[in-house]
PDB file of C-alpha atoms in Angstrom:
ATOM      1  CA  MET A1237      17.487  -2.069 -33.140  1.00 36.00           C
ATOM      2  CA  THR A1238      14.466  -0.223 -31.668  1.00 41.00           C
ATOM      3  CA  GLN A1239      11.120  -2.045 -30.846  1.00 45.00           C
ATOM      4  CA  ALA A1240       7.889  -0.543 -30.017  1.00 50.00           C
ATOM      5  CA  ALA A1241       6.251  -0.962 -26.653  1.00 52.00           C
ATOM      6  CA  HIS A1242       3.229  -3.316 -26.505  1.00 53.00           C
ATOM      7  CA  GLY A1243       0.733  -3.959 -23.837  1.00 53.00           C
ATOM      8  CA  TYR A1244      -2.441  -5.970 -23.039  1.00 50.00           C
ATOM      9  CA  LYS A1245      -5.395  -5.712 -20.692  1.00 52.00           C
ATOM     10  CA  THR A1246      -6.437  -8.368 -18.085  1.00 51.00           C
ATOM     11  CA  GLY A1247      -8.963  -8.047 -15.458  1.00 52.00           C
ATOM     12  CA  GLY A1248      -9.364  -4.213 -15.971  1.00 54.00           C
ATOM     13  CA  SER A1249      -5.552  -3.649 -15.593  1.00 55.00           C
ATOM     14  CA  THR A1250      -3.294  -2.412 -18.429  1.00 58.00           C
ATOM     15  CA  TRP A1251       0.178  -3.831 -18.506  1.00 57.00           C
ATOM     16  CA  LEU A1252       2.828  -2.115 -20.641  1.00 61.00           C
ATOM     17  CA  TYR A1253       5.817  -4.093 -21.766  1.00 57.00           C
ATOM     18  CA  LEU A1254       8.947  -2.279 -23.100  1.00 59.00           C
ATOM     19  CA  PRO A1255      11.348  -4.440 -24.988  1.00 61.00           C
ATOM     20  CA  VAL A1256      14.941  -3.587 -23.783  1.00 60.00           C
ATOM     21  CA  MET A1257      18.390  -4.831 -24.897  1.00 62.00           C
ATOM     22  CA  THR A1258      20.867  -5.538 -22.205  1.00 63.00           C
ATOM     23  CA  ASN A1259      24.318  -7.261 -22.671  1.00 65.00           C
ATOM     24  CA  GLY A1260      22.958  -8.038 -26.186  1.00 63.00           C
ATOM     25  CA  LEU A1261      20.011 -10.006 -24.754  1.00 62.00           C
ATOM     26  CA  PRO A1262      16.355  -8.888 -25.053  1.00 59.00           C
ATOM     27  CA  PHE A1263      14.078  -8.655 -21.980  1.00 63.00           C
ATOM     28  CA  ASP A1264      10.642  -6.975 -21.374  1.00 66.00           C
ATOM     29  CA  MET A1265      10.490  -4.141 -18.866  1.00 68.00           C
ATOM     30  CA  LEU A1266       7.106  -3.793 -17.120  1.00 82.00           C
ATOM     31  CA  ILE A1267       5.490  -0.376 -16.272  1.00 86.00           C
ATOM     32  CA  ARG A1268       2.364  -0.184 -14.080  1.00 89.00           C
ATOM     33  CA  ARG A1269       0.374   2.639 -12.693  1.00 91.00           C
ATOM     34  CA  PHE A1270      -1.782   3.196  -9.633  1.00 94.00           C
ATOM     35  CA  ASP A1271      -4.620   4.729 -11.877  1.00 91.00           C
ATOM     36  CA  GLN A1272      -5.246   1.166 -12.934  1.00 92.00           C
ATOM     37  CA  PRO A1273      -4.711  -0.961  -9.859  1.00 94.00           C
ATOM     38  CA  ASP A1274      -5.185  -4.695  -9.694  1.00 94.00           C
ATOM     39  CA  GLU A1275      -7.277  -4.358  -6.412  1.00 94.00           C
ATOM     40  CA  VAL A1276      -8.833  -1.529  -4.438  1.00 95.00           C
ATOM     41  CA  ARG A1277      -9.825  -1.973  -0.731  1.00 94.00           C
ATOM     42  CA  LYS A1278     -12.260   0.703   0.264  1.00 94.00           C
ATOM     43  CA  PHE A1279     -13.343   1.706   3.721  1.00 92.00           C
ATOM     44  CA  SER A1280     -14.689   4.858   5.255  1.00 94.00           C
ATOM     45  CA  HIS A1281     -12.504   7.959   4.674  1.00 97.00           C
ATOM     46  CA  GLY A1282      -9.996   5.985   2.621  1.00 96.00           C
ATOM     47  CA  ARG A1283      -8.737   3.310   0.208  1.00 96.00           C
ATOM     48  CA  PHE A1284      -5.826   1.021  -0.336  1.00 96.00           C
ATOM     49  CA  GLU A1285      -4.941   0.325  -3.903  1.00 97.00           C
ATOM     50  CA  ILE A1286      -2.826  -2.673  -4.926  1.00 96.00           C
ATOM     51  CA  VAL A1287      -0.468  -3.190  -7.868  1.00 95.00           C
ATOM     52  CA  HIS A1288       1.417  -6.324  -8.622  1.00 93.00           C
ATOM     53  CA  ILE A1289       4.718  -5.691 -10.543  1.00 90.00           C
ATOM     54  CA  GLY A1290       7.253  -8.345 -11.006  1.00 86.00           C
ATOM     55  CA  THR A1291       7.476 -10.351  -7.773  1.00 88.00           C
ATOM     56  CA  LEU A1292       6.284  -7.354  -5.685  1.00 91.00           C
ATOM     57  CA  THR A1293       2.958  -6.264  -4.361  1.00 94.00           C
ATOM     58  CA  ILE A1294       2.942  -2.577  -3.801  1.00 96.00           C
ATOM     59  CA  GLY A1295       0.087  -0.634  -2.056  1.00 97.00           C
ATOM     60  CA  ARG A1296      -0.910   3.062  -2.139  1.00 98.00           C
ATOM     61  CA  ALA A1297      -2.860   4.233   0.939  1.00 97.00           C
ATOM     62  CA  THR A1298      -4.971   7.370   0.685  1.00 98.00           C
ATOM     63  CA  TYR A1299      -6.767   8.594   3.899  1.00 98.00           C
ATOM     64  CA  GLU A1300      -8.885  11.682   4.250  1.00 98.00           C
ATOM     65  CA  PRO A1301      -8.718  13.873   7.272  1.00 98.00           C
ATOM     66  CA  GLY A1302     -10.570  12.142  10.121  1.00 97.00           C
ATOM     67  CA  TRP A1303      -9.476   8.659   9.157  1.00 97.00           C
ATOM     68  CA  ASN A1304      -8.497   6.398  11.895  1.00 97.00           C
ATOM     69  CA  TRP A1305      -7.454   2.753  11.547  1.00 96.00           C
ATOM     70  CA  SER A1306      -9.174   1.332  14.632  1.00 96.00           C
ATOM     71  CA  GLU A1307     -12.521   3.071  13.581  1.00 96.00           C
ATOM     72  CA  HIS A1308     -12.361   2.752   9.798  1.00 96.00           C
ATOM     73  CA  VAL A1309     -10.457  -0.442   8.917  1.00 94.00           C
ATOM     74  CA  GLY A1310     -10.514  -2.470  12.306  1.00 93.00           C
ATOM     75  CA  PRO A1311     -14.075  -3.245  12.209  1.00 93.00           C
ATOM     76  CA  GLN A1312     -13.840  -4.652   8.551  1.00 89.00           C
ATOM     77  CA  VAL A1313     -11.203  -7.057   9.662  1.00 90.00           C
ATOM     78  CA  ASN A1314     -12.691  -7.785  13.077  1.00 92.00           C
ATOM     79  CA  ALA A1315      -9.601  -6.258  14.845  1.00 93.00           C
ATOM     80  CA  THR A1316      -8.818  -3.449  17.342  1.00 94.00           C
ATOM     81  CA  ARG A1317      -5.209  -2.906  16.208  1.00 96.00           C
ATOM     82  CA  CYS A1318      -3.212  -3.560  13.023  1.00 95.00           C
ATOM     83  CA  VAL A1319      -0.232  -6.003  13.387  1.00 94.00           C
ATOM     84  CA  VAL A1320       0.845  -5.863   9.672  1.00 95.00           C
ATOM     85  CA  GLU A1321       4.519  -5.097   9.171  1.00 95.00           C
ATOM     86  CA  HIS A1322       4.972  -1.900   6.951  1.00 96.00           C
ATOM     87  CA  VAL A1323       7.760  -0.518   4.936  1.00 97.00           C
ATOM     88  CA  GLY A1324       6.854   2.496   3.099  1.00 97.00           C
ATOM     89  CA  LEU A1325       7.187   6.179   2.037  1.00 98.00           C
ATOM     90  CA  VAL A1326       4.926   9.103   2.849  1.00 98.00           C
ATOM     91  CA  VAL A1327       4.048  10.882  -0.344  1.00 98.00           C
ATOM     92  CA  SER A1328       1.829  13.640   1.150  1.00 98.00           C
ATOM     93  CA  GLY A1329       0.178  14.618   4.386  1.00 98.00           C
ATOM     94  CA  ALA A1330       0.826  13.224   7.783  1.00 98.00           C
ATOM     95  CA  ALA A1331      -0.479  10.377   9.939  1.00 98.00           C
ATOM     96  CA  THR A1332       0.547   8.574  13.222  1.00 97.00           C
ATOM     97  CA  ALA A1333       1.762   5.257  14.130  1.00 96.00           C
ATOM     98  CA  ALA A1334       0.461   4.728  17.788  1.00 97.00           C
ATOM     99  CA  PHE A1335       1.677   1.726  19.571  1.00 97.00           C
ATOM    100  CA  ASP A1336       0.133  -0.044  22.516  1.00 93.00           C
ATOM    101  CA  ASP A1337       3.109   0.862  24.869  1.00 95.00           C
ATOM    102  CA  GLY A1338       2.106   4.628  24.395  1.00 96.00           C
ATOM    103  CA  ARG A1339       4.672   5.672  21.720  1.00 97.00           C
ATOM    104  CA  ILE A1340       3.079   7.829  19.025  1.00 97.00           C
ATOM    105  CA  VAL A1341       5.295   8.680  16.059  1.00 97.00           C
ATOM    106  CA  THR A1342       4.208  11.152  13.313  1.00 98.00           C
ATOM    107  CA  LEU A1343       4.856  10.231   9.679  1.00 98.00           C
ATOM    108  CA  SER A1344       5.268  13.153   7.245  1.00 98.00           C
ATOM    109  CA  ALA A1345       5.791  13.656   3.492  1.00 98.00           C
ATOM    110  CA  GLY A1346       9.117  12.395   2.470  1.00 98.00           C
ATOM    111  CA  ASP A1347       9.612  10.001   5.359  1.00 98.00           C
ATOM    112  CA  LEU A1348      10.578   6.412   4.765  1.00 98.00           C
ATOM    113  CA  PHE A1349       9.205   4.280   7.516  1.00 97.00           C
ATOM    114  CA  TYR A1350       9.300   0.816   9.005  1.00 97.00           C
ATOM    115  CA  ILE A1351       6.505  -0.256  11.471  1.00 97.00           C
ATOM    116  CA  PRO A1352       7.053  -3.653  13.031  1.00 96.00           C
ATOM    117  CA  PRO A1353       4.481  -6.395  13.159  1.00 95.00           C
ATOM    118  CA  VAL A1354       3.209  -5.289  16.649  1.00 96.00           C
ATOM    119  CA  PRO A1355      -0.138  -3.928  17.612  1.00 96.00           C
ATOM    120  CA  HIS A1356      -0.587  -0.249  16.427  1.00 97.00           C
ATOM    121  CA  ASP A1357      -3.216   2.186  15.421  1.00 97.00           C
ATOM    122  CA  SER A1358      -2.906   5.132  13.078  1.00 98.00           C
ATOM    123  CA  TRP A1359      -4.800   8.285  12.223  1.00 98.00           C
ATOM    124  CA  VAL A1360      -4.536  11.218   9.829  1.00 98.00           C
ATOM    125  CA  VAL A1361      -2.868  14.398  11.340  1.00 98.00           C
ATOM    126  CA  GLY A1362      -4.150  17.762  10.172  1.00 97.00           C
ATOM    127  CA  SER A1363      -6.536  18.884   7.334  1.00 98.00           C
ATOM    128  CA  GLU A1364      -4.619  17.342   4.399  1.00 98.00           C
ATOM    129  CA  SER A1365      -5.146  13.887   2.873  1.00 98.00           C
ATOM    130  CA  TYR A1366      -2.420  11.416   3.668  1.00 98.00           C
ATOM    131  CA  VAL A1367      -0.972   9.349   0.907  1.00 98.00           C
ATOM    132  CA  SER A1368       1.872   6.665   1.309  1.00 98.00           C
ATOM    133  CA  LEU A1369       3.285   3.847  -0.750  1.00 98.00           C
ATOM    134  CA  HIS A1370       3.617   0.511   0.905  1.00 97.00           C
ATOM    135  CA  PHE A1371       6.508  -1.858  -0.213  1.00 96.00           C
ATOM    136  CA  SER A1372       6.094  -4.516   2.444  1.00 93.00           C
ATOM    137  CA  GLY A1373       2.693  -5.561   4.035  1.00 91.00           C
ATOM    138  CA  ALA A1374       0.458  -4.516   1.146  1.00 93.00           C
ATOM    139  CA  ASP A1375      -0.723  -8.025   0.489  1.00 90.00           C
ATOM    140  CA  THR A1376      -2.184  -8.502   3.869  1.00 89.00           C
ATOM    141  CA  TYR A1377      -3.318  -4.942   4.854  1.00 89.00           C
ATOM    142  CA  ALA A1378      -7.013  -4.075   5.290  1.00 84.00           C
ATOM    143  CA  GLY A1379      -8.481  -7.461   4.440  1.00 79.00           C
ATOM    144  CA  GLY A1380      -6.019  -8.754   1.870  1.00 72.00           C
ATOM    145  CA  ARG A1381      -5.061 -12.367   1.755  1.00 62.00           C
ATOM    146  CA  SER A1382      -4.037 -13.752   5.153  1.00 44.00           C
ATOM    147  CA  SER A1383      -5.824 -10.806   6.862  1.00 41.00           C
ATOM    148  CA  GLN A1384      -6.056 -12.907   9.924  1.00 37.00           C
ATOM    149  CA  ARG A1385      -2.689 -11.214  10.760  1.00 38.00           C
ATOM    150  CA  HIS A1386      -4.696  -8.363  12.294  1.00 37.00           C
ATOM    151  CA  ARG A1387      -5.069  -8.500  15.974  1.00 35.00           C
ATOM    152  CA  ARG A1388      -8.440  -9.676  17.207  1.00 31.00           C
TER     153      ARG A1388
END
């Protein structure tokens, strides 16, 4: 038995449900895309797009060359360093994770990364825009709910 996909719009977002059969029981599979995010957090030289899917909040960071967290995001959240915990994947470009103890790590396309919830700065490296997906930390990053997690 084949059923057609159906969807609906809410708050500017399009949701696509695909009925699927598994073990003889039907369930709906949800497909979302970042071209229709639930929320966009904008700042100079960049943006952070949020998509809610299932029980997850996933973010897509897009930063232009010259972007720096402490200069372009920090003032919006009244902080000098980010302390949000991040788990993500770099899609393109390169950026740093710079820690207060002096360590600076470069994240490049294809890297999966974990940044602990300790004070850190970040900036784009080179002349290519940086794009990464965030699987953890997206809900609080750059002024999201509970943004008080940024260091003041």
